Coordinates of C-alpha atoms in Angstrom, one line a residue:
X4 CA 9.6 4.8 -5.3
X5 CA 13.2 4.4 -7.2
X6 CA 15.1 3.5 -3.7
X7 CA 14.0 0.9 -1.1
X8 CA 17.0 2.6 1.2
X9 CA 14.7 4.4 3.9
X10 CA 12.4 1.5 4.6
X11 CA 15.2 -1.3 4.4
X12 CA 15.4 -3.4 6.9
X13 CA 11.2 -4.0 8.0
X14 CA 9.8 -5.7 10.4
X15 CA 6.1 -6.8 10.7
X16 CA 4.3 -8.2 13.3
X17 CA 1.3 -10.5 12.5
X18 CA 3.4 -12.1 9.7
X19 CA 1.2 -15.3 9.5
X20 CA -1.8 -13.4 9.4
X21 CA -4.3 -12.8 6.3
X22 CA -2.8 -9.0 5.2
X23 CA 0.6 -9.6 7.3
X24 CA 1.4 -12.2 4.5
X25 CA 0.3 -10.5 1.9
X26 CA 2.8 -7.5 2.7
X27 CA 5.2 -9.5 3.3
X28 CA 5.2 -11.2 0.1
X29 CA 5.3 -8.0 -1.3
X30 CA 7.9 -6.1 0.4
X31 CA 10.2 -9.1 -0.8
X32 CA 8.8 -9.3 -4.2
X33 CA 10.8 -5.4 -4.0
X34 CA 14.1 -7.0 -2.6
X35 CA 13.8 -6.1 1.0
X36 CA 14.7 -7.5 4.1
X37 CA 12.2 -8.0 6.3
X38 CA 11.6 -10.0 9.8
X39 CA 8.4 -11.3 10.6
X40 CA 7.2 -11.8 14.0
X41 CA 3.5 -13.6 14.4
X42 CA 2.6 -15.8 17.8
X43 CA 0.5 -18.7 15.5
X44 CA -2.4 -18.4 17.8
X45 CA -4.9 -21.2 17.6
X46 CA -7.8 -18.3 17.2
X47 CA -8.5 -19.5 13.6
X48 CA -6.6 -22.7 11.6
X49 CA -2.8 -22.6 12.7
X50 CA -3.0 -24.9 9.5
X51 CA -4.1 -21.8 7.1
X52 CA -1.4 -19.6 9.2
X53 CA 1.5 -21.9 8.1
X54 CA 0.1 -22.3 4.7
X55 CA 1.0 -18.7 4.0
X56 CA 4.0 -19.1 5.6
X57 CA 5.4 -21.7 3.4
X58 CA 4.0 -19.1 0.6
X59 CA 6.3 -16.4 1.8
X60 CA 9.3 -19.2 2.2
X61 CA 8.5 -20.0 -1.2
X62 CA 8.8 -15.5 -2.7
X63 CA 11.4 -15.2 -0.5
X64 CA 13.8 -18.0 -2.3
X65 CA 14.2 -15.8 -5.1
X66 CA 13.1 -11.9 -3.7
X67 CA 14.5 -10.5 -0.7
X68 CA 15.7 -11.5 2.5
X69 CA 13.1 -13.5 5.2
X70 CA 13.4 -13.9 9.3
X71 CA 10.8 -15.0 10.6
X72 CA 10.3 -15.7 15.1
X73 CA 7.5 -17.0 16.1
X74 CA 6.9 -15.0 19.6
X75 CA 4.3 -13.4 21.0
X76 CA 4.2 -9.6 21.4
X77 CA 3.3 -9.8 24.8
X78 CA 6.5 -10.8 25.9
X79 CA 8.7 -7.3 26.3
X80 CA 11.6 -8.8 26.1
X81 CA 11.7 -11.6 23.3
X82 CA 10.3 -8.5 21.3
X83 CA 12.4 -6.2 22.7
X84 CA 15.0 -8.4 21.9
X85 CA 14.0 -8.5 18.0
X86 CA 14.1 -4.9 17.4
X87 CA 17.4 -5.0 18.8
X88 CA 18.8 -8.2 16.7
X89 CA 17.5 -6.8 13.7
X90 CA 17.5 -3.0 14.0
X91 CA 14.4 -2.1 11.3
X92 CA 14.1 1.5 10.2
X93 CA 10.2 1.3 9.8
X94 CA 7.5 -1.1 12.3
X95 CA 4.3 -2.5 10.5
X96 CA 2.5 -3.5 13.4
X97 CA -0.3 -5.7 12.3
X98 CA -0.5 -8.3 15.0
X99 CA -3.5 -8.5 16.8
X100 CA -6.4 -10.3 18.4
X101 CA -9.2 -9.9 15.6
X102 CA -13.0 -10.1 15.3
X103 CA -15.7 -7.6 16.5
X104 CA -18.3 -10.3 18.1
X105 CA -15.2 -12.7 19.6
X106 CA -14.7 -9.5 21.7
X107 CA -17.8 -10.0 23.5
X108 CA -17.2 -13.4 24.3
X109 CA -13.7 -13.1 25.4
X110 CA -12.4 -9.3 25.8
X111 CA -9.3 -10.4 28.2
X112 CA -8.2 -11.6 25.0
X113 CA -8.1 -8.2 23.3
X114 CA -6.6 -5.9 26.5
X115 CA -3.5 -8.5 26.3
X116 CA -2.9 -8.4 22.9
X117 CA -4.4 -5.0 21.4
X118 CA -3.5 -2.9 24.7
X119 CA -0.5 -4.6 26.7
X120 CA 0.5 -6.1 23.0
X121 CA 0.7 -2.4 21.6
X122 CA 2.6 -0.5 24.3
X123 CA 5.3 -3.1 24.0
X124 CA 5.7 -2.3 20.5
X125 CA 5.6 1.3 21.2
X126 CA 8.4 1.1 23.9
X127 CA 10.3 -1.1 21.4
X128 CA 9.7 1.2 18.7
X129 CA 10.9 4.4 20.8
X130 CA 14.0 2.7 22.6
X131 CA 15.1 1.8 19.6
X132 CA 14.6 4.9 17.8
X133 CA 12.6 3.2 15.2
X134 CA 12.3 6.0 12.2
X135 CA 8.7 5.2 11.2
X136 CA 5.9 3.1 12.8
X137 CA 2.9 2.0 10.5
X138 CA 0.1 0.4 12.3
X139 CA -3.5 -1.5 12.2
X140 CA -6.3 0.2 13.1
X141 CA -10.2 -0.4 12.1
X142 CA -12.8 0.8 10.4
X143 CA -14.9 -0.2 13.9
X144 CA -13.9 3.1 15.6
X145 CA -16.3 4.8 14.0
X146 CA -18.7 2.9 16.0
X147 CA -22.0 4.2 16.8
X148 CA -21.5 7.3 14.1
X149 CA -23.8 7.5 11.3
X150 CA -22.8 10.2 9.5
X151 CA -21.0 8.4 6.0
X152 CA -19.0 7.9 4.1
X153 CA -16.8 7.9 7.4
X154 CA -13.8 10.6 7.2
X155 CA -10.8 10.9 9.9
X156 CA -11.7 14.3 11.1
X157 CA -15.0 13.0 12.8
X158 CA -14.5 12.2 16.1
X159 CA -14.8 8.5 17.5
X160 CA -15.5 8.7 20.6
X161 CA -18.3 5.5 20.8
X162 CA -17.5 2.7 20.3
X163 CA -20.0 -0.4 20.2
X164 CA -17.8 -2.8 20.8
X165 CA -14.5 -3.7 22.9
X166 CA -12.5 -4.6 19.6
X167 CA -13.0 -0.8 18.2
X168 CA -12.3 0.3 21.9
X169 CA -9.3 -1.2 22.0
X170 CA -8.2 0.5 18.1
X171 CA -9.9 3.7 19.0
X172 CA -6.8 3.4 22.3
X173 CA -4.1 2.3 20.2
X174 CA -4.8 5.4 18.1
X175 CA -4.3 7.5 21.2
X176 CA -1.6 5.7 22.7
X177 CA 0.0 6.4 19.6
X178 CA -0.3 10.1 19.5
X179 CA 1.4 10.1 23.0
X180 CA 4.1 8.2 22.2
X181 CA 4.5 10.9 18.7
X182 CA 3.9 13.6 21.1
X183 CA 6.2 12.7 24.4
X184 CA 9.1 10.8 22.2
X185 CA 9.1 12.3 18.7
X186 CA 7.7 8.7 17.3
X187 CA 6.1 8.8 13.8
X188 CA 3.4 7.1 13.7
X189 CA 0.4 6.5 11.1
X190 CA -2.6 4.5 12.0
X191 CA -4.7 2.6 9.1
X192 CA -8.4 2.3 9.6
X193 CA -9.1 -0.5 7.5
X194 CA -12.8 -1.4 5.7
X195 CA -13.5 -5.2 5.5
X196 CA -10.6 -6.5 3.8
X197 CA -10.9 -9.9 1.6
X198 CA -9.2 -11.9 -0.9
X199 CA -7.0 -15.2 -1.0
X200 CA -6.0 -16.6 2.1
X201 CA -8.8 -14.7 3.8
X202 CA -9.4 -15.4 7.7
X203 CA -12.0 -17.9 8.4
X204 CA -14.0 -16.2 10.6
X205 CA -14.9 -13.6 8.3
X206 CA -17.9 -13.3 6.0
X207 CA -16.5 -14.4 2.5
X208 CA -14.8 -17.4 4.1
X209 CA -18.0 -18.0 6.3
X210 CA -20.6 -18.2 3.3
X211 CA -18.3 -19.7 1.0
X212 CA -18.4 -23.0 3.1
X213 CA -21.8 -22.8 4.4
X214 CA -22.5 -22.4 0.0
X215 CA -20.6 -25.2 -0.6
X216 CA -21.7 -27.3 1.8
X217 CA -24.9 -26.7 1.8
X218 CA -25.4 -25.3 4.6
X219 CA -27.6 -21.9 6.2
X220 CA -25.6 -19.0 6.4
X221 CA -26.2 -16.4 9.0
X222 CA -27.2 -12.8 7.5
X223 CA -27.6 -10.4 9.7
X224 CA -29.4 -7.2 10.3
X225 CA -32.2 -9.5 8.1
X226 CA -29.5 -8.7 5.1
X227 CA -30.2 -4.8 5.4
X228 CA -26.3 -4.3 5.8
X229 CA -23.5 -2.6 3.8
X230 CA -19.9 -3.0 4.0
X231 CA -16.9 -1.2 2.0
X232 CA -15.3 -4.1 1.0
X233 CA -11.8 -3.8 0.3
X234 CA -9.5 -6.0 -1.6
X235 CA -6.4 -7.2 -0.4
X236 CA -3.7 -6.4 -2.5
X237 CA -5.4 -2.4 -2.2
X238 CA -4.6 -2.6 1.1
X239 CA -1.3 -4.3 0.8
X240 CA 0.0 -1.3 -1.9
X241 CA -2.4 1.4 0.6
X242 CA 0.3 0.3 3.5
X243 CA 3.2 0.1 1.4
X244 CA 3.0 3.7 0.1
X245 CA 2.9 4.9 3.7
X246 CA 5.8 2.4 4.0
X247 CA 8.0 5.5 2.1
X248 CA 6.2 9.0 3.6
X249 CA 7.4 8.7 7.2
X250 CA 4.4 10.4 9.3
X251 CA 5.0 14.0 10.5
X252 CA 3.9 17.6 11.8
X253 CA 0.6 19.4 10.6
X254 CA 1.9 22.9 10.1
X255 CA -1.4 24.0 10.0
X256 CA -2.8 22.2 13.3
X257 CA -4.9 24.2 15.5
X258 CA -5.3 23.4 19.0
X259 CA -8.2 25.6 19.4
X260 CA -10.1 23.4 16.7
X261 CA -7.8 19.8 17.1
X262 CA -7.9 18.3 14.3
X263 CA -8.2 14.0 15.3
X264 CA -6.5 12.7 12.4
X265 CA -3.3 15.1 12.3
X266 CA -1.1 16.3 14.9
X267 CA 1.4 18.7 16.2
X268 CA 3.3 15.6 16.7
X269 CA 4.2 13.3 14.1
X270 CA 1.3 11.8 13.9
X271 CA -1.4 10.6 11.0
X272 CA -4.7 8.5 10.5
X273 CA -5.8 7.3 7.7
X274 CA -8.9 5.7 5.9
X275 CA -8.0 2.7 3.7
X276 CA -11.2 1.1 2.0
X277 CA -12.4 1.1 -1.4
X278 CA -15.0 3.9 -0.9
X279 CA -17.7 1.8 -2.4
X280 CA -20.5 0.5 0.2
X281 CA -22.1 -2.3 -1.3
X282 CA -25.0 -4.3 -0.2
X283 CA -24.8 -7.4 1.9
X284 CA -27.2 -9.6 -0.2
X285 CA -25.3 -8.5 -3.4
X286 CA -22.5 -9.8 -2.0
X287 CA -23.9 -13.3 -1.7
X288 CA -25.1 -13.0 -4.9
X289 CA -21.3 -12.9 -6.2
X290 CA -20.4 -15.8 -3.9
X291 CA -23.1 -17.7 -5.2
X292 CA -22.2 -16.8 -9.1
X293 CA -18.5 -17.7 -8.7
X294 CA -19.1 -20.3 -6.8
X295 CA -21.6 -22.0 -9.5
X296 CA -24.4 -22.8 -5.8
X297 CA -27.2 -21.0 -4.3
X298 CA -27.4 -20.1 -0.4
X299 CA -29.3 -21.2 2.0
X300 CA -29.9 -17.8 4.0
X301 CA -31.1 -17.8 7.7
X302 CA -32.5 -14.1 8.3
X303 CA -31.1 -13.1 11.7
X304 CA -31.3 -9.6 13.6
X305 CA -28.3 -8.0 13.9
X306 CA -25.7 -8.5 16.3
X307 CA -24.3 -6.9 19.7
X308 CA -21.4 -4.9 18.4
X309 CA -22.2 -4.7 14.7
X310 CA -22.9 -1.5 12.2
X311 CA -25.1 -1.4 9.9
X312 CA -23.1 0.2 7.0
X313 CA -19.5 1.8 6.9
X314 CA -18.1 3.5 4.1
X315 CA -14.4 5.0 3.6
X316 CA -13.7 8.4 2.5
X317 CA -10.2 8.5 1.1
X318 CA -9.1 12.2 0.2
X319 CA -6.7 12.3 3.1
X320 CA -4.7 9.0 1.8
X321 CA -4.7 9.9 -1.5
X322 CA -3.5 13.8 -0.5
X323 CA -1.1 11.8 1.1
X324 CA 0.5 8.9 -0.8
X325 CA -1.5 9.2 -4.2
X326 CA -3.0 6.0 -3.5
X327 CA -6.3 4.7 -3.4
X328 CA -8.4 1.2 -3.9
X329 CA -8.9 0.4 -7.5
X330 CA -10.4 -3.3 -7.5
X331 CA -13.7 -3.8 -8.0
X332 CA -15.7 -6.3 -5.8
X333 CA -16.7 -8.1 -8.9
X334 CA -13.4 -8.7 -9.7
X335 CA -12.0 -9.4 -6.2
X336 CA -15.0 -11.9 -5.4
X337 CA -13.6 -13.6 -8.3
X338 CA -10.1 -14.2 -7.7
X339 CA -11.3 -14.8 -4.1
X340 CA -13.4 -17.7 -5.1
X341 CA -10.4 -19.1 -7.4
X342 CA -8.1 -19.1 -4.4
X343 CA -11.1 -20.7 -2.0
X344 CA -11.7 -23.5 -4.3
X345 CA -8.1 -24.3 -5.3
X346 CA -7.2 -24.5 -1.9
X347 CA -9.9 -26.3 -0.2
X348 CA -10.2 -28.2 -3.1
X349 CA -9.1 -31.6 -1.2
X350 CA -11.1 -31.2 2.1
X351 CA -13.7 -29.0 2.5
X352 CA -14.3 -29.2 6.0
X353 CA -10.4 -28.4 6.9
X354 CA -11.5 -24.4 6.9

């Protein structure tokens, strides 16, 4: 990676979000320019959201060059209107409404952001003959499939719960917009991402309060659960390396025996986990060690929309890019727990 011509300028939607950030800060830590766009939704703390803003402010002083527009991608035009103003050569579309079980209490939420929210990215990517688009999709596709470790070629064709639904469409809204308009476009499926400046409603940010406060933590599935767990800054370099290999044809795809994660478009999909299941209870266990408290665990069956265990196979990435997740969980736990303390050091209860 001796040139940072082809992927200069970048834009990224979900800026303000927990792995938006975290590229971001790295992209300019390499002396790009890059725009972010992020909506500040009040889903989880708009406090955190600006937190890692004023992070990326404070990289961007010396690395790079930062724009950052708070719209939402729902609006066409104010995002049409970006692409235009800024003219990027590669999309990192990360924005989205998150969470598997918030889906079941409010799925309008998810068909406006993850379905009307994508195809105006799409059009904005393809009327402005964007070289390269990169975007989020999950691990949850693979839904009710229990064949692991989980590898792009299976099909995905059930999933338990309107979240993966709406990932498993953006996949395939994708391939039409690589197959009709010549787009390249590579989807990430990406296993349980955590680290600093995690999102609140996920597990390590969940236990660690309920630890430190004292308080029972939900485990569900009665604890019998396993999770490929997969560090932060893995994903961040996982995405960047895409960043430079701009999607393209399968010369070897055979329509007789379609291949789901290639194309005869420009079109890839990708794992991006750390290919590493590890239990839920030894988890807690490394919360509870780094965070120097024992938890108080509330045994619960497990939820509408859940899995049981997911786990990443990463040949095709690493075919790809050369790239795969290195940090162990020990190790990420850790300098998770560092980050948690430091900054709720003052108020607890603020998370």
């Amino acid at each position: 990676m001796n040139s940072n011509e082809n992927i200069e300028p970048i834009l990224v939607t979900g800026a303000a979000g927990f792995i938006g950030a975290a590229l971001v800060k790295s992209l300019l830590s390499l002396n790009l320019k890059v725009i972010g766009v992020d909506n500040i939704n009040d889903y989880y703390s708009t406090t955190l959201k600006r937190s890692r803003l004023k992070e990326i402010e404070e990289v961007s002083e010396n690395n790079g060059i930062w724009f950052f527009h708070q719209i939402p991608i729902e609006d066409n035009e104010l995002f049409s209107n970006i692409i235009q103003k800024y003219n990027p050569k590669v999309v990192v579309h990360l924005a989205a409404q998150a969470g598997v079980r918030y889906s079941l209490i409010n799925p309008f939420a998810y068909i406006q952001s993850n379905l009307v929210g994508f195809s105006n990215v799409l059009e904005g990517c393809r009327q402005n003959k964007i070289s390269h688009l990169i975007y989020a999709s999950s691990s949850s596709v693979y839904g009710g499939n229990k064949s692991l470790p989980f590898n792009e070629e299976q099909p995905v064709n059930h999933p338990v719960s309107l979240y993966a639904a709406t990932k498993k469409s953006n996949e395939l809204m994708a391939h039409t917009y690589s197959h009709l308009y010549d787009l390249p476009t590579t989807g990430l499926r990406f296993f349980t991402v955590y680290g600093p400046w995690g999102r609140p409603d996920m597990a390590p940010m969940i236990f660690a309060n309920a630890i430190l406060k004292n308080e029972p933590i939900k485990v569900f599935n009665y604890g019998k659960m396993q999770r490929d767990f997969t560090y932060i800054e893995d994903v961040v370099q996982g995405i960047i390396r895409c960043c430079y290999k701009q999607a393209n044809t399968d010369k070897l795809f055979n329509p007789a025996i379609p291949n789901p994660s290639t194309s005869s478009a420009p079109y890839r999909i990708f794992n991006l986990g750390n290919s590493n299941p590890t239990d839920l209870t030894y988890f807690i266990e490394l919360l509870e060690e780094n965070l120097g408290k024992k938890a108080k665990k509330q045994l619960e069956p497990i939820q509408p929309g859940d899995v049981v265990s997911t786990s990443a196979k990463m040949d095709l990435l690493y075919s790809w890019v050369g790239y795969k997740p290195s940090t162990s969980l020990e190790k990420g736990i850790s300098l998770f727990c560092q980050w948690y303390l430091d900054y709720y050091k003052s108020d607890i209860n603020k998370i």
